[in-house]
Short mmCIF file of C-alpha atoms in Angstrom, two decimals:
data_model
loop_
_atom_site.label_atom_id
_atom_site.label_comp_id
_atom_site.label_asym_id
_atom_site.label_seq_id
_atom_site.Cartn_x
_atom_site.Cartn_y
_atom_site.Cartn_z
CA MET J 28 0.00 0.00 0.00
CA ILE J 29 2.73 2.47 0.90
CA GLU J 30 4.65 1.46 -2.21
CA GLU J 31 1.62 2.15 -4.42
CA THR J 32 1.20 5.57 -2.82
CA ALA J 33 4.87 6.35 -3.39
CA VAL J 34 4.60 5.32 -7.05
CA ARG J 35 1.50 7.52 -7.52
CA VAL J 36 3.30 10.49 -5.95
CA GLU J 37 6.27 9.94 -8.28
CA ILE J 38 3.97 9.73 -11.32
CA HIS J 39 2.18 12.94 -10.35
CA ALA J 40 5.51 14.69 -9.76
CA ALA J 41 6.81 13.53 -13.16
CA ARG J 42 3.62 14.72 -14.90
CA PHE J 43 3.81 18.08 -13.13
CA ALA J 44 7.48 18.51 -14.05
CA SER J 45 6.94 17.56 -17.68
CA GLN J 46 3.92 19.91 -17.96
CA SER J 47 5.92 22.73 -16.39
CA ILE J 48 8.82 22.20 -18.79
CA PHE J 49 6.40 22.10 -21.72
CA ASP J 50 4.78 25.37 -20.57
CA ILE J 51 8.17 27.05 -20.21
CA LEU J 52 9.20 25.96 -23.70
CA ARG J 53 5.89 27.11 -25.18
CA LEU J 54 6.23 30.54 -23.56
CA THR J 55 9.81 30.83 -24.75
CA VAL J 56 8.80 30.06 -28.33
CA GLN J 57 5.99 32.61 -28.14
CA ALA J 58 8.38 35.24 -26.82
CA MET J 59 10.90 34.51 -29.58
CA GLN J 60 8.22 34.76 -32.28
CA GLY J 61 7.03 38.08 -30.87
CA ARG J 62 10.52 39.55 -31.07
CA SER J 63 10.91 41.73 -34.12
CA TYR J 64 14.01 43.00 -35.79
CA GLY J 65 14.41 45.66 -38.40
CA GLN J 66 12.69 48.99 -38.68
CA GLN J 67 10.84 50.11 -35.58
CA SER J 68 9.57 53.32 -34.11
CA LEU J 69 11.95 55.47 -32.13
CA ALA J 70 9.81 54.88 -29.03
CA ALA J 71 10.21 51.10 -29.43
CA LEU J 72 13.98 51.53 -29.65
CA ASN J 73 13.97 53.67 -26.50
CA ARG J 74 12.02 50.99 -24.63
CA GLN J 75 14.90 48.55 -25.12
CA ASN J 76 16.98 50.52 -22.58
CA ARG J 77 20.05 50.77 -24.78
CA GLN J 78 22.11 53.77 -25.72
CA LEU J 79 21.07 55.07 -29.15
CA ALA J 80 23.24 56.56 -31.86
CA SER J 81 22.30 58.22 -35.14
CA VAL J 82 23.69 58.76 -38.63
CA ASP J 83 22.57 61.18 -41.35
CA VAL J 84 21.28 59.42 -44.47
CA ASN J 85 19.75 60.64 -47.69
CA ASP J 86 16.72 59.32 -49.56
CA ARG J 87 18.72 57.52 -52.25
CA THR J 88 20.81 55.42 -49.90
CA LEU J 89 18.06 54.82 -47.34
CA ARG J 90 16.45 52.04 -49.38
CA LEU J 91 19.73 50.15 -49.74
CA VAL J 92 20.65 50.69 -46.10
CA LYS J 93 17.27 49.38 -44.89
CA ARG J 94 17.69 46.17 -46.87
CA GLN J 95 21.20 45.59 -45.51
CA LEU J 96 20.15 46.32 -41.91
CA ASN J 97 17.25 43.89 -42.14
CA GLN J 98 19.66 41.22 -43.40
CA TYR J 99 21.90 41.84 -40.38
CA SER J 100 18.92 41.78 -37.94
CA VAL J 101 19.60 45.30 -36.69
CA ASP J 102 16.94 47.27 -34.84
CA PHE J 103 16.73 50.75 -36.34
CA SER J 104 14.45 53.71 -36.77
CA VAL J 105 14.31 56.43 -39.41
CA THR J 106 13.26 59.94 -38.51
CA LYS J 107 12.99 63.07 -40.61
CA ASP J 108 13.61 66.56 -39.29
CA LYS J 109 10.68 68.72 -40.39
CA ASP J 110 12.65 71.95 -40.42
CA SER J 111 15.74 70.91 -42.35
CA GLY J 112 14.34 67.84 -44.13
CA ARG J 113 17.36 65.77 -43.07
CA MET J 114 16.86 62.08 -42.38
CA TYR J 115 18.42 60.32 -39.40
CA LEU J 116 19.00 56.61 -38.96
CA TRP J 117 18.78 55.68 -35.27
CA PHE J 118 20.18 52.41 -33.95
CA LYS J 119 21.44 50.85 -30.73
CA GLY J 120 25.02 51.66 -29.83
CA GLN J 121 25.87 47.96 -29.48
CA ASP J 122 25.14 47.47 -33.21
CA VAL J 123 27.84 49.87 -34.45
CA ASP J 124 29.91 47.10 -36.07
CA ARG J 125 26.91 45.70 -37.92
CA ILE J 126 25.90 49.20 -39.06
CA GLN J 127 29.39 49.87 -40.34
CA THR J 128 29.43 46.59 -42.29
CA ALA J 129 26.00 47.30 -43.76
CA LEU J 130 27.02 50.81 -44.83
CA GLU J 131 30.21 49.48 -46.42
CA ASN J 132 28.15 46.95 -48.38
CA CYS J 133 25.80 49.72 -49.54
CA ILE J 134 28.74 51.82 -50.70
CA ALA J 135 30.17 48.84 -52.57
CA GLU J 136 26.80 48.18 -54.26
CA ARG J 137 26.39 51.81 -55.29
CA GLY J 138 29.95 51.91 -56.62
CA GLN J 139 29.21 49.21 -59.18
CA GLU J 140 28.23 50.52 -62.57
CA ARG J 141 24.85 49.36 -63.69
CA PRO J 142 24.26 48.92 -67.40
CA THR J 143 21.66 51.12 -69.03
CA LEU J 144 18.54 49.72 -70.63
CA GLN J 145 19.97 50.35 -74.10
CA GLU J 146 23.13 48.39 -73.31
CA LEU J 147 21.10 45.48 -71.96
CA SER J 148 18.86 45.39 -75.03
CA ALA J 149 21.91 45.50 -77.32
CA ARG J 150 23.46 42.53 -75.46
CA LEU J 151 20.23 40.54 -75.69
CA ALA J 152 19.88 41.30 -79.40
CA ALA J 153 23.45 40.07 -80.00
CA ARG J 154 22.73 36.87 -78.07
CA ALA J 155 19.55 36.32 -80.08
CA ARG J 156 21.47 36.74 -83.36
CA GLU J 157 24.13 34.27 -82.21
CA ALA J 158 21.51 31.76 -81.15
CA GLY J 159 19.71 32.18 -84.48
CA GLN J 160 22.90 31.52 -86.46
CA THR J 161 23.79 28.33 -84.59
CA ARG J 162 20.24 26.98 -84.67
CA THR J 163 19.62 24.17 -87.11
CA PRO J 164 16.57 24.63 -89.31
CA PRO J 165 13.66 22.32 -88.57
CA VAL J 166 13.27 19.22 -90.72
CA PRO J 167 10.44 19.71 -93.22
CA GLU J 168 7.55 17.41 -92.66
CA HIS J 169 6.30 15.19 -95.45
CA GLY J 170 2.88 13.78 -95.71
CA GLU J 171 -0.57 14.90 -94.94
CA ARG J 172 -1.53 16.78 -91.87
CA LEU J 173 -4.58 15.66 -90.03
#
């Protein structure tokens, strides 16, 4: 009788422990899914209790910078000064290295020359001519068509 009671207590304790571990894991997964990276409001950045830093950016580079920062999972915010029209990129001070790498990648991308639409169409026309010259003509069909 005492042995059966001890076994029941052990089973209940094991069920309670496993349920508690399951609940902790479920809450952890929910918290991780709720975490967002990338562009946020300045108020959301301030709520993270980290020192913030800012950089001036212009409209042309902002699009490229946003894409790079999202790839590096950096929390950032973009604000625009109403008086001067200048744009500021705000980020956490701990992300300085990632920001620097992202900006270097943007500079490298912008430094590459992009071909114009006319150059691209000329290249495609040349490829089409080459493909047409090497193509074998289709074998003529003999007989009646149904």
